[in-house]
mmCIF file of C-alpha atoms and ligand atoms in Angstrom:
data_model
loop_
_atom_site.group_PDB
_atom_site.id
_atom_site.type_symbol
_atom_site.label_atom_id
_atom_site.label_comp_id
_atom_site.label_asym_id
_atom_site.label_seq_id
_atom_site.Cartn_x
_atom_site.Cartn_y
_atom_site.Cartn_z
ATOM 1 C CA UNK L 1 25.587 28.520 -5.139
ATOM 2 C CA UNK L 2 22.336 27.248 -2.841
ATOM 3 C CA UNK L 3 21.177 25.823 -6.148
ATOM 4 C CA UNK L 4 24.556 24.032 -6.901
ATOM 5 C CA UNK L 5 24.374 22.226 -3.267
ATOM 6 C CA UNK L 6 21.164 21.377 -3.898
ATOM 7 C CA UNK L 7 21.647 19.779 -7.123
ATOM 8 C CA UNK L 8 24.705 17.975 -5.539
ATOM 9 C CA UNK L 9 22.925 16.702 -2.744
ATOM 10 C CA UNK L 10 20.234 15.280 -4.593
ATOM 11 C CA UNK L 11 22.680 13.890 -7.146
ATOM 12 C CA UNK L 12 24.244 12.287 -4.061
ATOM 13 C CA UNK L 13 21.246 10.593 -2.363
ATOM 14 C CA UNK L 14 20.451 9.084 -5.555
ATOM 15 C CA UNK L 15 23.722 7.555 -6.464
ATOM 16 C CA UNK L 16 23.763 6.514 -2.657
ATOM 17 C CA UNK L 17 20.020 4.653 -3.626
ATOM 18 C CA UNK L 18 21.320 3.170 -6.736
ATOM 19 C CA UNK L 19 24.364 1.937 -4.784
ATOM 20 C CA UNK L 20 21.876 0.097 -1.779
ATOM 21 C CA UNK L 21 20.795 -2.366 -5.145
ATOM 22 C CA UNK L 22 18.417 -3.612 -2.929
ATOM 23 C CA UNK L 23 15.571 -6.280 -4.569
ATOM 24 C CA UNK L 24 13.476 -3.017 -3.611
ATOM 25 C CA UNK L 25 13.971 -0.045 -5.152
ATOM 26 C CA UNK L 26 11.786 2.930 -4.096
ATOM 27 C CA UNK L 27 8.917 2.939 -6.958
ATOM 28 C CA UNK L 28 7.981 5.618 -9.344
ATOM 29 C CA UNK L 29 4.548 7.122 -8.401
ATOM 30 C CA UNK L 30 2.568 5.272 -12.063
ATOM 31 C CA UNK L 31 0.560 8.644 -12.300
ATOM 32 C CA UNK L 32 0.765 12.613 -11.680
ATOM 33 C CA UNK L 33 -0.135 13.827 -8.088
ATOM 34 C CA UNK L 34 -3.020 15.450 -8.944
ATOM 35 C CA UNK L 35 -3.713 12.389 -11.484
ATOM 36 C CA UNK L 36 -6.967 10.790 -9.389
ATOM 37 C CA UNK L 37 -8.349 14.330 -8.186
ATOM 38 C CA UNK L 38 -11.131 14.682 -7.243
ATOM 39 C CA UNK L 39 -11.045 11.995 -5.114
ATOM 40 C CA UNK L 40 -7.400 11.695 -3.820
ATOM 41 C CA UNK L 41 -6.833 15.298 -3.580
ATOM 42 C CA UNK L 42 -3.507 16.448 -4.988
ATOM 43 C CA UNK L 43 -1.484 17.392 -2.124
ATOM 44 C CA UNK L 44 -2.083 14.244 -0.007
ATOM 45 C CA UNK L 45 -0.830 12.181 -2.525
ATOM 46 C CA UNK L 46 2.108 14.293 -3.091
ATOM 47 C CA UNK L 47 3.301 14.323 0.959
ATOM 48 C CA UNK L 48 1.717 10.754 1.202
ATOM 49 C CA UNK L 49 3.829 9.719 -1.586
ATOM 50 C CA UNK L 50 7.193 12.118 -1.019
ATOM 51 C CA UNK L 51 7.204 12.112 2.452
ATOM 52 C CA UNK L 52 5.273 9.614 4.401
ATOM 53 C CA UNK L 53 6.478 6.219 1.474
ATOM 54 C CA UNK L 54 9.957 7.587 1.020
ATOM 55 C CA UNK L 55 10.366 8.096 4.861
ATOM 56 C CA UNK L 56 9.519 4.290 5.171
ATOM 57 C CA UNK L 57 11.691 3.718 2.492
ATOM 58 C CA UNK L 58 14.747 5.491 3.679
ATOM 59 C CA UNK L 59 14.116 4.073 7.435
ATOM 60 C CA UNK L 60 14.268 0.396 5.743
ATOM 61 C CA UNK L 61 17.501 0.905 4.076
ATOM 62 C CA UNK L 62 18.889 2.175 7.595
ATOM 63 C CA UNK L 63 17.546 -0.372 9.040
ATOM 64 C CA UNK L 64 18.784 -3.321 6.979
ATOM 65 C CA UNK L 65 21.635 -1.604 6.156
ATOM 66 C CA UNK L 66 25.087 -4.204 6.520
ATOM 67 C CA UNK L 67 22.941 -6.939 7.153
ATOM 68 C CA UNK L 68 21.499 -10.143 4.900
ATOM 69 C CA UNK L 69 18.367 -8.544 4.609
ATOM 70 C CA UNK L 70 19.201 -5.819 2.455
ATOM 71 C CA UNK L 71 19.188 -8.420 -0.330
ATOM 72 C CA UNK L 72 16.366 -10.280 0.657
ATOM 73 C CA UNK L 73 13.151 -9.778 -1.129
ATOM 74 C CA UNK L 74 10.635 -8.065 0.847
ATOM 75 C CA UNK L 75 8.666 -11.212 0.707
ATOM 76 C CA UNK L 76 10.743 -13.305 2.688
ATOM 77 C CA UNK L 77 11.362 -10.627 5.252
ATOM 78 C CA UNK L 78 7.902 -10.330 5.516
ATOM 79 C CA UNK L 79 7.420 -13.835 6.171
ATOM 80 C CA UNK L 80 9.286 -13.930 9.236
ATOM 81 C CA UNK L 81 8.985 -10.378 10.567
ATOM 82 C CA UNK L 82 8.251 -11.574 14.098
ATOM 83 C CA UNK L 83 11.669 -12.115 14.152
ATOM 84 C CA UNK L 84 12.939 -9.204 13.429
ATOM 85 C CA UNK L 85 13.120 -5.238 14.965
ATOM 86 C CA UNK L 86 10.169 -3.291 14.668
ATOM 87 C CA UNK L 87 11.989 -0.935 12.877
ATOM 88 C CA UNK L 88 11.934 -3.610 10.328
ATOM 89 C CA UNK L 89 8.307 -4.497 10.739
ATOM 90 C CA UNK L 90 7.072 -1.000 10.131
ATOM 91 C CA UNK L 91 9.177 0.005 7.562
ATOM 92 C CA UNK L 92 9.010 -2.959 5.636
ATOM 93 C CA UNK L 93 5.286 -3.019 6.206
ATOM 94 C CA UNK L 94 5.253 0.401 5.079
ATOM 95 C CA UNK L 95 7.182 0.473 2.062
ATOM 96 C CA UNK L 96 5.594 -2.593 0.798
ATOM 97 C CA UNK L 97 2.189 -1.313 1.615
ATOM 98 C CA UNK L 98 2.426 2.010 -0.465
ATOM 99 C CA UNK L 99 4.387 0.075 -3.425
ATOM 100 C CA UNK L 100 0.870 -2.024 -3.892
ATOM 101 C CA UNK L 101 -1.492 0.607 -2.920
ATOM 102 C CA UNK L 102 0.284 2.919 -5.631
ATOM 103 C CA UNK L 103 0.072 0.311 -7.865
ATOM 104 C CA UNK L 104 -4.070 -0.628 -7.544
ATOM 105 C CA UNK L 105 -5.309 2.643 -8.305
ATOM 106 C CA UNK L 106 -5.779 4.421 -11.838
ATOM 107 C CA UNK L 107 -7.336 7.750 -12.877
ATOM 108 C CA UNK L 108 -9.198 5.354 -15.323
ATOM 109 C CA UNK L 109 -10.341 3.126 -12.138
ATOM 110 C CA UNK L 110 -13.291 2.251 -10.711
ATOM 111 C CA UNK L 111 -16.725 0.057 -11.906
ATOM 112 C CA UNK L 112 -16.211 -3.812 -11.153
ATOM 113 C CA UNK L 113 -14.051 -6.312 -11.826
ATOM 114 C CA UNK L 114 -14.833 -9.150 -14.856
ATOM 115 C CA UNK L 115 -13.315 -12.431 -15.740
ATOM 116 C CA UNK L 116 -11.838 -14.580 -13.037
ATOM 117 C CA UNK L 117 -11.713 -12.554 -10.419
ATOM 118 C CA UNK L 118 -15.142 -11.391 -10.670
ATOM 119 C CA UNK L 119 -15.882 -14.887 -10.151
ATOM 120 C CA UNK L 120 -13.785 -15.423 -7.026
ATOM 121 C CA UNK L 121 -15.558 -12.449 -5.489
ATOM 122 C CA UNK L 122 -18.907 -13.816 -6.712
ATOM 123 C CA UNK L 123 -17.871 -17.054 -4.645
ATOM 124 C CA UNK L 124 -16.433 -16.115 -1.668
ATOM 125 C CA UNK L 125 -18.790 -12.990 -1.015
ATOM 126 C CA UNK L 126 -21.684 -13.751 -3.113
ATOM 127 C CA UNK L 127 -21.582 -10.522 -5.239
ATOM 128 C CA UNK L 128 -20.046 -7.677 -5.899
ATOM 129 C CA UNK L 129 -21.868 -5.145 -3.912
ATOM 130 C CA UNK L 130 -21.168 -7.844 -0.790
ATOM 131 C CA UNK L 131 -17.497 -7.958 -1.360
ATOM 132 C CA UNK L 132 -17.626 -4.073 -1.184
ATOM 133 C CA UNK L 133 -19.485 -3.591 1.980
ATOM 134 C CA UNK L 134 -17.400 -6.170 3.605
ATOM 135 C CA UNK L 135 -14.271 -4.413 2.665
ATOM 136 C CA UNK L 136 -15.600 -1.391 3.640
ATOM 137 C CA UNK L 137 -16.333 -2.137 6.826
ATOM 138 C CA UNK L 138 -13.242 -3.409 7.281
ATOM 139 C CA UNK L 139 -11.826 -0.146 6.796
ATOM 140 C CA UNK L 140 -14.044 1.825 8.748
ATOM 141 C CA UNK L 141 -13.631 -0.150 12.242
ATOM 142 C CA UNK L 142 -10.017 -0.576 11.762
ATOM 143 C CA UNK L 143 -9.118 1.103 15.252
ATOM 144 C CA UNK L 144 -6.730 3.647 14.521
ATOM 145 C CA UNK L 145 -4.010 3.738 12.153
ATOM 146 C CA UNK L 146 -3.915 0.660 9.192
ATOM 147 C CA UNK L 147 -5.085 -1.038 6.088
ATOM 148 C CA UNK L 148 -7.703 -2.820 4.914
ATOM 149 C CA UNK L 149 -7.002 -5.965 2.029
ATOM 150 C CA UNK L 150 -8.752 -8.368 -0.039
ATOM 151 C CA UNK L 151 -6.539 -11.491 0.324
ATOM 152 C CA UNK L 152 -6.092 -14.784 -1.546
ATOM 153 C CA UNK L 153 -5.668 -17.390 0.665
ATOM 154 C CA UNK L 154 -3.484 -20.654 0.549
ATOM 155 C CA UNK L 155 -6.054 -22.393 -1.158
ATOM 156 C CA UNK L 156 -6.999 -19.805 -3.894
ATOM 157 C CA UNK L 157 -9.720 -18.485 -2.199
ATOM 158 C CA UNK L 158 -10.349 -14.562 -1.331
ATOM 159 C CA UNK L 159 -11.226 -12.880 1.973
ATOM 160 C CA UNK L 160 -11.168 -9.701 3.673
ATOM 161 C CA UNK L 161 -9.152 -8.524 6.588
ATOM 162 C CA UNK L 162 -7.570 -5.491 8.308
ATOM 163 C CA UNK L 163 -4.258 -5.130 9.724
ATOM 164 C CA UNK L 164 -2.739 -1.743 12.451
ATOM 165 C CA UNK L 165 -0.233 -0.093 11.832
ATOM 166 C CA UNK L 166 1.972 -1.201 8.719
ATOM 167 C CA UNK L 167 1.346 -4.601 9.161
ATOM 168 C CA UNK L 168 0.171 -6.727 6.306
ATOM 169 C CA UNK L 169 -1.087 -10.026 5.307
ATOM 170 C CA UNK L 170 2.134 -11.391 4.438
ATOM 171 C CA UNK L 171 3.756 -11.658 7.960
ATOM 172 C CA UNK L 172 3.881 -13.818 10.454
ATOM 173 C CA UNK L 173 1.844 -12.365 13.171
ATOM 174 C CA UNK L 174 -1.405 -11.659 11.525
ATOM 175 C CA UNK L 175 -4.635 -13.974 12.339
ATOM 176 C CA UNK L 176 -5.043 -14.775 8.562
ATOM 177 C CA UNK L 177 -2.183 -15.040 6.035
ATOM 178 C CA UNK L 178 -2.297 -14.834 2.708
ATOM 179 C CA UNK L 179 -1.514 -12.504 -0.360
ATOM 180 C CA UNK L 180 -3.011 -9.090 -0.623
ATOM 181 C CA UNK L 181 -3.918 -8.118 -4.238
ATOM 182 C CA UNK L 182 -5.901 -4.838 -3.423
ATOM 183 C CA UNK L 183 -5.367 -2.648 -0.354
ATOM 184 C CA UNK L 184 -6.736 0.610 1.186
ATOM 185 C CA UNK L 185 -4.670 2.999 3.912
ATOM 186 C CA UNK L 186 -6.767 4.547 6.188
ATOM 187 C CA UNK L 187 -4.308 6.156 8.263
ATOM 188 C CA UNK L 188 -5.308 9.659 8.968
ATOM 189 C CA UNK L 189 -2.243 11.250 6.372
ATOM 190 C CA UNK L 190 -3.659 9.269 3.761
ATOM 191 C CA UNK L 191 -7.204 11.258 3.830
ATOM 192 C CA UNK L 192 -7.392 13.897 6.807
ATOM 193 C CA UNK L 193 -6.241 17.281 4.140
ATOM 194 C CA UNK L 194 -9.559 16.524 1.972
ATOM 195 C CA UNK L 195 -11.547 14.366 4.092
ATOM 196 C CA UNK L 196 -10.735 15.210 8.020
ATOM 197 C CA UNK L 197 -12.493 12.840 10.439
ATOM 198 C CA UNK L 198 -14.885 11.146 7.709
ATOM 199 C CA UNK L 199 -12.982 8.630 7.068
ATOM 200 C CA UNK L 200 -15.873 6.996 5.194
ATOM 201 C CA UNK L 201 -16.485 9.203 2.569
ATOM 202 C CA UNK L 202 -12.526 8.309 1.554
ATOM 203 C CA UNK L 203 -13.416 5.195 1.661
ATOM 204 C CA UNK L 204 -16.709 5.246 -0.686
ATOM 205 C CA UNK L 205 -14.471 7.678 -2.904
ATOM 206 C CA UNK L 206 -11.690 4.664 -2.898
ATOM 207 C CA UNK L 207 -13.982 2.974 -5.161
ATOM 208 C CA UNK L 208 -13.930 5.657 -8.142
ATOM 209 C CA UNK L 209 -10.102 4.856 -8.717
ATOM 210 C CA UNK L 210 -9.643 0.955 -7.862
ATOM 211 C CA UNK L 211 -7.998 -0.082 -10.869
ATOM 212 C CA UNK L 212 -9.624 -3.463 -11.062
ATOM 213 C CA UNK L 213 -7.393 -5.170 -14.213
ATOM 214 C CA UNK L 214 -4.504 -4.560 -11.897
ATOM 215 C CA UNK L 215 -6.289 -6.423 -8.991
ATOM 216 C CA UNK L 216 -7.175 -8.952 -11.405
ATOM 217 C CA UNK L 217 -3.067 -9.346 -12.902
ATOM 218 C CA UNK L 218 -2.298 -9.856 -8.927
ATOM 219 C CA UNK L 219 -5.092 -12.796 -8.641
ATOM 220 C CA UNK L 220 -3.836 -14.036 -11.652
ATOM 221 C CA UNK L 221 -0.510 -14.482 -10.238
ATOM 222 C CA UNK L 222 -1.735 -16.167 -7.521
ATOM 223 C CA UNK L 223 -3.759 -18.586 -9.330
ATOM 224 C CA UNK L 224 0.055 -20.487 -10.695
HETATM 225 MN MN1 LIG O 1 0.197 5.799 4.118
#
C-alpha cells in the first residue's frame, strides 16, 4: 500500500511539473551519477543534483508561481533580478547555474579547447595554461559560497569572474556582465563528501571533465 502512495505521489508531482509549462523545465542530469568518478564522486553528484538543483528548482516555481514570471525565460528574469525577491535571485541563480554546470562537463572531458575558442582564450589570456590559472584562482578566493565563470563579454571578448552565492553573470548587480559559457560551483555541497576543506584539489580535478566542445557550442552562440 506504502508503495502505491508512493507511486501516486510521484505520479502527482510530475503531472503538477508538466502542468507549471514553464520556459524552464527541470533538466535531465546528461550522464549517470557515478558517470565522471573519480573525480566528481558519485554521491555528491547524486544529492547535488536530486536535492540541492531540484530544491532550487521547486523554490523557483513557488516563487514565481501566479505571477508573469513563470513564463518568462530565465534570461530576462535574470536581467533584472535587482528587482525582484531574493527568493527569486537565488533560486533563479541556482537553477540556472546547475542547468549550465550540468551541461559543461562530460566523462569524455578534459584536455583543451581548439578552433575558435581556443583562439579567444589565446587572446584575451595569452594561453591556455593562463586562462586556467586565472580561472582557478578565481575559484579558490571566492569567499565562501559561489561560482566561478569564463564570460563573453558585450563585445565578443572573454574574461573571468566570480560571483557569491547563486548569483551569475547575467544579472543586474554583478561588476561585469556578460554570458557565462563555462562555470564551476565551489560551494562546499558541491565537493566537501570527497574533497572536505581542499577545495583546490576539486578544482584542479574540474579540469579532467570540462567538456570543452560544449564550451565551445556556447561561444559559438555568442559569436551571432
Ligand atoms: Mn551547487
Amino acid at each position: 500500500m506504502k508503495t502505491l502512495f508512493a507511486i501516486f505521489a510521484v505520479a502527482l508531482v510530475a503531472v503538477q511539473a508538466r502542468g507549471q509549462e514553464t520556459p524552464w523545465p527541470f533538466p535531465e542530469l546528461p550522464y549517470a551519477f557515478a558517470a565522471l568518478e573519480p573525480h566528481i564522486d558519485a554521491r555528491t553528484m547524486e544529492i547535488h543534483y536530486t536535492r540541492h538543483h531540484r530544491g532550487y528548482f521547486n523554490n523557483l516555481v513557488k516563487a514565481t508561481a501566479g505571477t508573469p514570471l513563470a513564463q518568462e525565460s530565465l534570461e530576462t528574469i535574470l536581467a533584472k533580478i535587482s528587482t525582484l525577491s531574493a527568493a527569486v535571485r537565488n533560486n533563479a541563480g541556482g537553477h540556472y547555474n546547475h542547468t549550465l554546470f550540468w551541461q559543461v562537463m562530460s566523462p569524455t572531458g578534459g584536455g583543451e579547447p581548439e578552433g575558435k575558442l581556443a583562439e579567444a582564450i589565446n587572446a584575451a589570456f595569452g594561453s591556455f595554461a593562463e586562462f586556467r590559472k586565472q580561472f582557478s584562482q578565481a575559484a579558490l578566493t571566492q569567499f565562501g559560497s559561489g561560482w566561478a565563470w569564463l564570460c563573453v563579454a558585450e563585445d565578443g571578448s572573454l574574461f573571468v569572474s566570480a560571483t557569491p552565492n547563486q548569483d551569475n553573470p547575467l544579472m543586474d548587480v554583478v561588476e561585469r556582465r556578460g554570458t557565462p559559457i563555462l562555470g564551476l560551483d565551489v560551494w562546499e555541497h558541491a565537493y566537501y563528501l570527497k574533497y572536505q576543506n581542499q577545495r583546490g584539489s576539486y578544482i584542479e580535478a574540474f579540469w579532467n571533465v570540462v567538456d570543452w566542445p560544449a564550451v565551445a557550442a556556447r561561444f559559438a552562440a555568442t559569436q551571432k
